[in-house]
XYZ file of C-alpha atoms in Angstrom:
698
model
C 0.000 0.000 0.000
C 1.413 3.398 -0.960
C 1.243 6.144 1.603
C 0.151 9.617 0.499
C 2.919 12.182 0.590
C 2.326 15.666 1.979
C 1.334 18.149 -0.726
C 4.415 20.310 -0.155
C 6.628 17.339 -1.069
C 4.614 16.570 -4.213
C 4.661 20.177 -5.376
C 8.405 20.408 -5.016
C 9.413 16.831 -5.643
C 10.456 17.194 -9.305
C 13.859 15.844 -10.188
C 16.511 18.499 -10.409
C 20.221 18.573 -10.783
C 21.660 18.512 -7.304
C 24.460 20.867 -6.376
C 26.823 20.541 -3.477
C 24.546 22.700 -1.299
C 21.527 20.437 -1.746
C 20.973 17.273 0.273
C 18.147 14.901 1.094
C 16.229 14.914 4.350
C 16.998 12.282 6.965
C 14.183 9.992 8.158
C 14.043 12.059 11.370
C 13.645 15.342 9.478
C 11.024 13.809 7.193
C 9.035 12.595 10.205
C 9.071 15.990 11.932
C 8.296 17.878 8.731
C 4.957 16.079 8.644
C 2.475 16.621 11.453
C 1.302 13.272 12.864
C -2.406 12.529 12.898
C -4.656 9.725 14.057
C -5.440 6.838 11.739
C -8.447 5.163 13.352
C -8.750 2.389 10.742
C -5.143 1.290 11.183
C -5.073 1.943 14.934
C -8.031 -0.344 15.528
C -5.943 -3.252 14.229
C -3.136 -2.669 16.729
C -2.754 -3.586 20.360
C -3.981 -0.780 22.597
C -1.837 0.499 25.439
C -2.206 3.301 27.993
C -0.706 6.779 28.234
C 3.099 6.608 28.165
C 2.768 2.846 27.682
C 1.288 2.412 31.162
C -1.358 -0.329 30.892
C -3.353 1.174 33.789
C -4.020 4.336 31.752
C -6.018 2.899 28.870
C -8.843 4.804 30.573
C -8.888 7.762 32.951
C -9.912 5.475 35.843
C -6.366 4.151 35.781
C -5.238 7.212 37.722
C -7.178 5.927 40.724
C -5.370 2.584 40.399
C -1.949 4.241 40.154
C -2.749 6.457 43.133
C -3.847 3.500 45.277
C -0.764 1.480 44.285
C 1.511 4.396 45.223
C -0.159 4.885 48.603
C 0.069 1.151 49.364
C 3.775 1.119 48.433
C 4.364 4.250 50.510
C 2.859 2.652 53.616
C 5.087 -0.384 53.130
C 8.228 1.764 52.756
C 7.366 3.851 55.837
C 7.037 0.624 57.811
C 10.434 -0.545 56.530
C 12.166 2.772 57.306
C 10.868 3.024 60.871
C 11.383 -0.626 61.887
C 15.024 -1.695 61.811
C 15.753 -1.338 58.078
C 18.184 -3.796 56.515
C 19.390 -1.497 53.726
C 20.753 2.074 53.693
C 18.094 4.610 54.611
C 18.748 6.663 51.471
C 17.709 3.684 49.335
C 14.340 3.507 51.106
C 13.787 7.260 50.862
C 14.693 7.333 47.185
C 12.269 4.506 46.487
C 9.630 6.514 48.356
C 10.431 9.552 46.229
C 10.409 7.533 43.007
C 7.104 5.829 43.847
C 5.320 9.122 44.461
C 7.001 11.115 41.676
C 6.102 8.561 39.006
C 2.439 9.220 39.758
C 2.612 12.909 40.694
C 4.799 14.029 37.754
C 2.762 12.056 35.237
C -0.523 13.307 36.675
C 0.684 16.931 36.763
C 1.552 16.801 33.071
C -1.711 15.102 32.057
C -3.680 17.608 34.147
C -2.152 20.432 32.120
C -1.865 18.901 28.656
C -4.610 16.325 28.092
C -7.398 17.670 25.857
C -10.051 15.337 27.321
C -11.642 16.801 30.485
C -12.247 13.459 32.206
C -8.551 12.528 31.885
C -7.498 15.978 33.114
C -9.883 15.802 36.090
C -8.755 12.315 37.109
C -5.128 13.446 36.866
C -5.858 16.496 39.003
C -7.484 14.323 41.671
C -4.415 12.085 41.651
C -2.205 15.185 42.074
C -4.219 16.310 45.073
C -4.109 12.847 46.665
C -0.353 12.445 46.193
C 0.230 15.984 47.493
C -1.633 14.952 50.640
C 0.621 11.925 51.009
C 3.742 14.075 50.542
C 2.514 16.533 53.179
C 1.944 13.607 55.532
C 5.486 12.342 54.904
C 6.999 15.789 55.420
C 5.455 15.906 58.888
C 6.122 12.263 59.825
C 8.282 12.478 62.953
C 9.128 8.769 62.874
C 10.556 8.985 59.356
C 12.546 12.101 60.176
C 14.023 10.609 63.342
C 14.925 7.364 61.541
C 16.735 9.293 58.784
C 18.483 11.604 61.231
C 19.633 8.653 63.333
C 21.000 6.857 60.286
C 23.036 9.952 59.334
C 24.423 10.212 62.875
C 25.287 6.479 62.873
C 26.807 6.547 59.391
C 24.289 4.013 58.022
C 22.336 6.356 55.743
C 24.221 5.517 52.549
C 24.891 8.506 50.270
C 25.497 11.253 52.844
C 24.920 14.185 50.467
C 21.524 12.821 49.438
C 20.628 12.018 53.049
C 21.361 15.618 54.000
C 19.166 16.831 51.130
C 16.314 14.687 52.435
C 16.885 16.067 55.933
C 16.854 19.626 54.599
C 13.542 18.930 52.835
C 12.125 17.718 56.133
C 13.387 20.699 58.097
C 11.992 23.173 55.569
C 8.608 21.884 56.733
C 9.542 22.576 60.356
C 9.463 18.951 61.448
C 12.389 19.508 63.832
C 10.493 22.227 65.702
C 8.354 21.981 68.802
C 4.737 21.080 68.072
C 3.207 24.579 68.109
C 5.857 25.984 65.775
C 5.630 22.964 63.489
C 1.873 23.408 63.154
C 2.444 27.090 62.350
C 4.859 26.172 59.541
C 2.307 23.762 58.057
C -0.401 26.431 58.236
C 1.895 29.056 56.687
C 2.780 26.692 53.849
C -0.922 26.342 53.101
C -1.384 30.127 53.125
C 1.527 30.554 50.727
C 0.164 27.906 48.365
C -3.421 29.149 48.282
C -2.597 32.863 48.229
C 0.175 32.381 45.687
C -2.171 30.608 43.294
C -4.649 33.467 43.533
C -1.884 36.017 42.915
C -0.629 34.157 39.829
C -4.157 33.932 38.413
C -4.676 37.657 38.982
C -1.328 38.502 37.372
C -2.517 37.161 34.010
C -6.033 38.618 34.180
C -6.907 41.224 31.484
C -7.691 44.719 32.708
C -11.242 45.949 32.021
C -11.521 49.763 31.925
C -14.124 52.294 30.891
C -13.832 53.674 27.362
C -13.460 57.129 28.835
C -10.205 56.063 30.523
C -8.570 55.371 27.146
C -7.485 58.223 24.839
C -9.849 58.367 21.883
C -7.057 58.271 19.310
C -5.865 54.795 20.439
C -9.130 53.055 21.391
C -9.197 51.144 18.121
C -6.030 49.252 19.143
C -7.901 47.454 21.944
C -10.738 44.959 22.184
C -14.075 46.237 23.419
C -16.817 44.718 25.536
C -19.894 46.923 25.763
C -18.829 50.236 27.280
C -15.513 48.779 28.427
C -12.142 48.321 26.777
C -10.129 45.165 27.465
C -6.382 45.601 27.910
C -4.737 42.178 27.840
C -1.073 43.176 27.886
C 1.438 45.992 27.433
C 1.315 45.900 23.587
C 5.099 45.818 23.545
C 5.493 45.544 19.764
C 2.785 48.024 18.767
C 4.105 50.672 16.381
C 1.966 53.491 17.816
C 3.741 55.124 20.769
C 0.526 56.491 22.281
C -1.048 53.018 22.245
C 2.020 51.496 23.913
C 1.911 54.137 26.625
C -1.821 53.704 27.217
C -1.504 49.916 27.412
C 1.441 50.142 29.812
C -0.277 52.587 32.167
C -3.625 50.776 32.118
C -2.444 47.170 32.283
C 0.113 47.902 35.014
C -2.094 50.211 37.091
C -2.032 49.351 40.834
C -4.390 46.579 41.847
C -5.422 46.538 45.505
C -6.304 42.854 45.525
C -2.992 41.842 43.955
C -1.096 44.016 46.408
C -2.800 42.387 49.396
C -2.147 38.903 48.004
C 1.523 39.632 47.314
C 1.946 41.175 50.754
C 0.323 38.115 52.368
C 2.682 35.749 50.514
C 5.761 37.755 51.497
C 4.663 38.016 55.142
C 3.935 34.289 55.356
C 7.225 33.346 53.685
C 9.255 35.482 56.045
C 7.431 34.175 59.130
C 7.894 30.574 58.009
C 11.613 31.109 57.301
C 12.268 32.620 60.722
C 10.390 29.788 62.439
C 12.680 27.338 60.620
C 15.794 29.151 61.819
C 16.627 31.402 58.862
C 17.004 35.176 59.000
C 15.024 35.638 55.757
C 13.133 33.593 53.198
C 15.901 34.243 50.660
C 18.413 32.497 52.947
C 16.101 29.484 53.101
C 15.490 29.370 49.325
C 19.144 29.795 48.295
C 20.818 27.506 50.846
C 21.300 24.434 48.592
C 21.964 26.376 45.367
C 25.175 27.159 43.505
C 25.295 30.606 45.145
C 24.699 29.139 48.644
C 23.731 32.413 50.409
C 21.528 35.436 49.743
C 24.538 37.665 50.470
C 26.390 36.066 47.545
C 23.413 36.674 45.265
C 23.204 40.328 46.261
C 26.935 40.780 45.697
C 26.675 39.152 42.265
C 23.791 41.434 41.255
C 25.598 44.545 42.504
C 28.796 43.688 40.624
C 26.884 42.903 37.462
C 24.807 46.067 37.778
C 27.958 48.191 38.004
C 29.384 46.575 34.882
C 26.150 47.023 32.951
C 25.486 50.696 33.695
C 27.433 52.308 30.830
C 26.838 49.438 28.401
C 23.058 49.582 28.887
C 23.102 53.376 28.558
C 24.640 52.986 25.091
C 21.723 50.707 24.130
C 19.190 53.216 25.412
C 20.892 56.038 23.494
C 20.521 54.088 20.239
C 16.861 53.355 21.009
C 16.206 57.023 21.741
C 17.778 57.963 18.415
C 15.454 55.478 16.688
C 12.472 56.949 18.534
C 13.351 60.515 17.510
C 13.625 59.433 13.872
C 10.186 57.840 14.090
C 8.470 60.485 16.249
C 10.528 63.720 16.294
C 8.139 65.335 18.776
C 8.950 62.718 21.446
C 12.409 63.045 22.979
C 12.368 60.667 25.973
C 12.765 56.906 26.091
C 10.269 55.185 28.392
C 9.756 51.693 29.765
C 7.045 50.991 27.182
C 9.466 51.752 24.324
C 12.326 49.320 24.892
C 10.616 46.057 23.769
C 9.316 47.791 20.627
C 12.660 49.234 19.531
C 14.529 46.061 20.420
C 12.147 44.093 18.205
C 12.342 46.699 15.438
C 16.151 46.811 15.481
C 16.376 43.038 15.233
C 14.061 43.040 12.233
C 16.122 45.794 10.609
C 19.313 43.816 11.166
C 17.739 40.708 9.715
C 16.951 42.889 6.713
C 14.084 40.600 5.919
C 10.805 39.420 7.331
C 10.650 36.326 9.517
C 8.927 34.563 6.629
C 12.094 34.951 4.540
C 14.470 33.087 6.857
C 12.109 30.727 8.695
C 11.791 28.433 5.614
C 15.384 27.403 6.334
C 14.353 26.321 9.822
C 11.555 23.842 9.333
C 10.842 21.686 12.366
C 12.395 18.728 10.563
C 15.580 20.654 9.780
C 15.879 21.801 13.395
C 15.393 18.287 14.725
C 18.009 17.091 12.255
C 20.280 19.769 13.734
C 19.637 18.520 17.270
C 20.356 14.959 16.164
C 23.593 16.102 14.522
C 24.640 17.845 17.744
C 23.810 14.779 19.808
C 25.816 12.480 17.537
C 28.836 14.756 17.339
C 29.018 15.685 21.032
C 27.690 12.634 22.850
C 27.545 9.716 20.435
C 23.760 9.461 20.737
C 21.048 9.401 18.069
C 17.435 10.542 18.159
C 15.246 7.833 16.619
C 11.625 8.540 15.710
C 9.335 5.785 17.010
C 5.743 5.050 16.096
C 3.404 5.016 19.080
C 0.786 2.445 19.922
C -2.884 3.492 20.053
C -3.571 5.083 23.429
C 0.080 5.856 24.220
C -0.277 9.561 23.400
C -2.669 12.207 24.720
C -2.939 13.907 21.313
C -2.536 12.579 17.757
C 0.118 15.167 16.776
C 2.759 14.110 19.312
C 6.110 12.602 18.294
C 8.118 10.014 20.223
C 11.908 9.834 20.200
C 14.139 7.057 21.445
C 17.531 8.340 22.618
C 20.132 5.707 21.731
C 23.821 5.792 22.672
C 26.347 4.225 20.300
C 27.677 1.870 23.000
C 25.304 2.126 25.993
C 22.104 1.470 24.023
C 18.736 2.998 24.876
C 19.014 5.914 27.343
C 15.360 6.961 27.495
C 12.441 8.472 25.596
C 11.421 12.026 24.728
C 7.809 12.784 23.778
C 7.530 15.959 21.684
C 4.221 17.827 22.087
C 5.143 20.739 19.822
C 1.963 22.100 18.205
C -0.599 24.537 19.546
C -4.149 23.275 20.103
C -7.257 24.593 21.843
C -6.920 24.468 25.630
C -3.180 23.762 25.585
C -1.087 26.190 27.672
C 0.951 28.616 25.568
C 4.204 27.904 27.319
C 7.417 26.220 26.295
C 8.567 23.775 28.931
C 10.062 20.408 29.844
C 8.310 17.818 32.002
C 9.873 14.837 33.733
C 7.481 11.887 33.595
C 9.892 9.330 35.024
C 13.308 10.017 36.515
C 16.368 7.861 36.003
C 17.362 5.460 38.774
C 19.685 2.527 39.393
C 17.514 -0.493 40.166
C 18.318 -3.273 42.662
C 19.062 -5.772 39.866
C 21.773 -3.489 38.450
C 19.726 -2.262 35.483
C 18.810 1.387 35.037
C 15.303 2.871 35.053
C 15.450 4.991 31.912
C 14.050 8.531 32.080
C 10.914 9.608 30.221
C 10.357 13.309 29.509
C 8.112 15.604 27.471
C 9.116 18.713 25.525
C 6.196 21.105 25.051
C 6.112 24.007 22.559
C 3.250 25.870 20.840
C 4.132 25.855 17.142
C 1.685 26.548 14.349
C 1.679 24.887 10.932
C 2.782 21.389 10.110
C -0.268 20.635 7.973
C -0.377 19.303 4.401
C 0.466 22.755 3.063
C 3.930 22.502 4.596
C 5.919 21.853 7.772
C 6.067 24.073 10.833
C 8.589 26.858 10.201
C 10.395 28.191 13.262
C 11.113 31.813 14.054
C 14.423 32.755 15.651
C 12.719 32.763 19.058
C 11.101 29.377 18.489
C 14.468 27.921 17.446
C 16.004 29.154 20.717
C 13.097 27.732 22.721
C 13.332 24.330 21.014
C 17.060 24.089 21.722
C 16.539 25.334 25.302
C 13.942 22.680 26.130
C 16.009 20.036 24.325
C 18.863 20.964 26.679
C 16.672 20.047 29.651
C 15.653 16.785 27.960
C 19.276 15.840 27.214
C 20.191 16.594 30.837
C 17.626 13.971 31.832
C 18.724 11.489 29.140
C 22.482 11.734 29.697
C 22.294 11.730 33.479
C 23.043 8.450 35.196
C 22.732 9.381 38.860
C 22.019 6.288 40.999
C 19.057 7.959 42.740
C 16.048 9.497 40.980
C 15.652 12.196 43.631
C 18.760 13.863 42.158
C 18.632 12.539 38.572
C 18.848 14.857 35.556
C 17.153 18.203 36.145
C 16.356 17.363 39.800
C 19.063 19.717 41.015
C 19.329 23.381 42.088
C 17.627 25.742 39.623
C 20.780 27.613 38.624
C 22.509 24.311 37.780
C 19.425 22.853 36.067
C 19.337 25.788 33.623
C 23.011 25.476 32.622
C 22.579 22.778 29.931
C 19.520 24.476 28.414
C 21.121 27.936 28.249
C 24.245 26.341 26.791
C 22.096 24.825 24.028
C 20.995 28.363 23.113
C 24.681 29.127 22.443
C 24.698 26.373 19.807
C 21.526 27.832 18.263
C 23.305 31.198 17.923
C 26.510 29.965 16.295
C 26.826 30.081 12.475
C 29.201 27.093 12.514
C 26.396 24.981 13.957
C 23.462 26.465 12.030
C 25.064 26.021 8.623
C 25.149 22.269 9.285
C 21.357 21.959 9.196
C 19.643 25.177 8.025
C 18.109 24.191 4.678
C 15.080 25.378 2.751
C 12.165 23.046 3.381
C 11.225 22.990 -0.330
C 14.471 23.233 -2.302
C 16.752 21.801 0.409
C 19.224 24.546 -0.472
C 21.515 25.594 2.378
C 20.683 28.908 4.027
C 22.708 31.820 2.603
C 25.665 32.751 4.794
C 24.414 36.335 4.963
C 21.116 35.109 6.433
C 22.869 33.038 9.107
C 25.200 35.874 10.073
C 22.341 38.329 10.394
C 20.225 35.876 12.372
C 23.005 35.192 14.897
C 23.960 38.862 15.127
C 20.343 39.872 15.788
C 20.397 37.850 19.008
C 23.181 40.100 20.338
C 21.435 43.426 19.756
C 20.760 45.467 22.898
C 22.011 42.568 25.000
C 23.240 44.862 27.778
C 19.899 46.590 28.316
C 18.072 43.245 28.222
C 20.468 41.847 30.820
C 20.059 44.974 32.962
C 16.311 44.351 32.977
C 16.918 40.800 34.241
C 19.172 42.177 36.983
C 16.395 44.585 37.976
C 13.836 41.747 38.147
C 16.252 39.613 40.180
C 17.111 42.443 42.574
C 13.427 43.157 43.174
C 12.818 39.474 43.906
C 15.686 39.577 46.413
C 14.449 42.828 47.957
C 11.046 41.281 48.642
C 12.489 38.075 50.120
C 15.779 39.150 51.714
C 14.384 41.170 54.597
C 11.260 41.266 56.777
C 8.229 42.192 54.692
C 6.947 45.672 55.551
C 3.411 45.453 56.984
C 0.671 47.282 55.146
C 2.006 46.595 51.658
C 4.892 48.786 50.536
C 5.815 46.704 47.536
C 5.550 49.664 45.154
C 7.896 51.728 47.321
C 10.390 48.862 47.117
C 9.902 48.720 43.345
C 10.723 52.432 42.974
C 13.828 52.046 45.110
C 15.134 49.002 43.253
C 14.359 50.404 39.804
C 16.266 53.596 40.591
C 19.317 51.599 41.655
C 19.348 48.812 39.082
C 17.607 49.990 35.906
C 18.458 52.769 33.482
C 14.916 54.031 32.850
C 12.726 55.770 35.442
C 9.721 54.313 37.246
C 6.366 55.247 35.674
C 4.172 56.910 38.276
C 0.938 55.198 39.295
C 2.004 51.791 37.966
C 2.645 48.586 39.894
C 4.471 46.280 37.538
C 5.093 43.812 40.380
C 1.372 42.981 40.503
C 1.826 41.299 37.092
C 5.092 39.527 37.902
C 3.899 35.989 38.650
C 7.494 34.757 38.942
C 7.612 36.340 42.383
C 5.515 33.367 43.482
C 6.876 30.729 41.112
C 10.566 31.440 41.743
C 10.437 33.061 45.202
C 13.955 34.511 45.780
C 15.428 32.413 42.949
C 14.654 34.518 39.873
C 18.379 35.364 39.744
C 19.053 31.732 38.744
C 18.764 32.443 35.019
C 21.599 34.994 35.216
C 23.787 32.542 37.141
C 23.102 29.744 34.663
C 23.836 32.118 31.795
C 27.169 33.045 33.383
C 27.988 29.355 33.839
C 26.926 28.564 30.262
C 29.008 31.442 28.909
C 32.061 30.184 30.795
C 31.458 26.640 29.522
C 30.986 27.826 25.929
C 34.072 30.047 25.843
C 36.274 27.496 27.607
C 35.218 24.282 25.883
C 33.078 24.900 22.783
C 33.652 28.277 21.083
C 36.720 27.235 19.084
C 35.215 23.906 17.999
C 31.496 23.666 18.875
C 31.143 20.048 17.774
C 34.203 18.558 19.447
C 33.468 15.142 20.975
C 35.996 15.733 23.758
C 34.021 18.821 24.869
C 30.741 16.906 24.825
C 32.263 13.997 26.734
C 33.653 16.354 29.370
C 30.267 18.080 29.793
C 28.501 14.776 30.215
C 31.051 13.159 32.525
C 31.542 16.151 34.817
C 28.078 17.779 34.806
C 25.158 16.072 33.062
C 25.805 12.584 34.360
C 25.521 13.624 38.016
C 22.307 15.674 38.080
C 22.090 16.906 41.672
C 24.084 14.025 43.173
C 27.152 16.240 43.690
C 27.063 19.641 45.448
C 26.910 22.241 42.648
C 29.935 24.216 43.842
C 32.084 21.056 43.762
C 30.750 19.899 40.409
C 31.103 23.271 38.642
C 34.540 24.073 40.028
C 35.746 20.737 38.665
C 34.114 21.245 35.260
C 34.996 24.899 34.671
C 38.319 24.763 36.549
C 37.633 28.086 38.256
C 36.290 29.337 41.566
C 32.521 29.861 41.470
C 32.205 33.268 43.130
C 30.036 36.364 42.610
C 33.040 38.084 41.022
C 33.884 35.345 38.510
C 30.264 34.924 37.458
C 29.604 38.663 37.032
C 32.841 38.984 35.049
C 31.812 36.092 32.793
C 28.616 37.915 31.794
C 30.338 41.251 31.188
C 33.015 39.500 29.091
C 30.248 37.784 27.117
C 28.604 41.126 26.358
C 31.869 42.688 25.195
C 32.723 39.671 23.045
C 29.279 39.764 21.432
C 29.537 43.521 20.904
C 32.846 43.085 19.063
C 31.385 40.261 16.982
C 28.274 42.302 16.183
C 30.367 45.275 15.050
C 32.461 43.005 12.811
C 29.392 41.353 11.254
C 27.754 44.714 10.559
C 30.883 45.988 8.805
C 31.078 42.868 6.645
C 27.369 43.009 5.779
C 27.590 46.714 4.912
C 30.319 45.972 2.361
C 28.219 43.317 0.616
């Protein structure tokens, strides 16, 4: 039986004389250049399995079975741990963690991603049940005492992991007297419930009366009766007055949000002090690469000093652009910077996104990832056909990750297309962590990469923008961290490590996506298969370096505000806007806009909680890794082997300071990390200037 080919292949499938710049697509690229779809006639003839090949999940009721099995296993493991265990305590605790995570992580993903409400609801119920079990474990005095005793007696097994488990316990206040412990539990509940309400409010559109919006810009906004709906800051809108109106209206102070944020900050500080920390930031940062809140503050201050003049140069260029566009406006404002950054990048590209994205079809990009994996790590990405029922949506791909000598390392499910009800966020989910099993075999990891691409229908493959290419490589970095890790315990396998370390491999992958040496290996036109013109690649990579200093300064400002809120007692009565003004004046080059409360829209204050700085740290680490090991020869196997052996393999099984000092062969201090980012900016500035001169001569 012949299979129908996609129309875009038929239209462009005529024989032509092939030049040296034309090549055929690999099976992987061909698979990803065609959007999968269900084939009910053929599927009905095949054996049916459950979600992620779990036989219990052929129907949504299977979540109740998985939940009950996990609870039964948990009770058995608690009994073993608290009654003269015959194996190291860490082994019992890791089995506990693995048992619960395999249900909780799977259910959390299905709750978010499954398009069928009954599956999503059953998954959510499983999440709630497992969360209740985890809360019970975190307050189980018998478990805590058994673990603590084993550490004191030297019978715990892996001491570093045992201490991590103890720290998790003590964050819940289990070591405190009963009244204080109950207060910590109650405060945790306040933080969870209030934080969820704050995050929901942060994304809520602003409804305002028509009279509150200048008449000359009303047509830029949606209307609802006599009201106008402002759903964002309209950052890329070409009309300055509309950008200003959106900024002022969307970011206007919100009393409810202010009370919720204040309640979260108060509860976090109270909980931290009950647990023996001076501030919540000290509690949140303790096990990270930076180790203390004082180190984070020093890093941000050093970086801020280095950025001041460099960011000012960016703002001067933006102001010049603004004066050329609107001569009657002579001041750069907060609502202008995203617009002029976007405009400058488009000008540098010298072409619309539609002109270069054909060279970055989804298939071509996946071929590029496979090429990187083979060159650096000796692994291949193999497209696998799924059984009926294995996937939650018909347009999901499945990849086997196969090492040239070690064999199968794990599976990556790629949920890459937008669909109704699917969250518009790019992220990585761990479904099953890696773990050494008692029989000596290894429990291979299972992960999901989620994007929100459009296209991929019979008219042609999904074509990636520059931003989408970065996001794909970023999330693939997380997935490869999970695949290449071989930590013996799942509690610290792959990305289960401090946030600043977990982001290192993914930010490093963005460096590969911004290097012409790498891109020219796979960027090919989806129709003609011609290689992307060198001029296009140079412009694309250079565009990612435009206004890098001002963008980094904004991240420093966000991070400093997060620290300000969490690194001292929260002021009663809600003074978060006063703090915002103070921090913006010190750390950002543009003035605060009166009668705005940007922090009321910053949901990361809840999600990260004193750890928003982590992206800057991981970027500094990635920059050091790139310049030291990859820049001269991005595809060197020795560099890939070193990264895997000294970083990726261990996950969180080694303290991050020890691991990174060994890998980068330098002290990991606020000074070295701030210097790495400033050096990166200067290197990129020199490269950008060189590229612009070359392009101007052509």
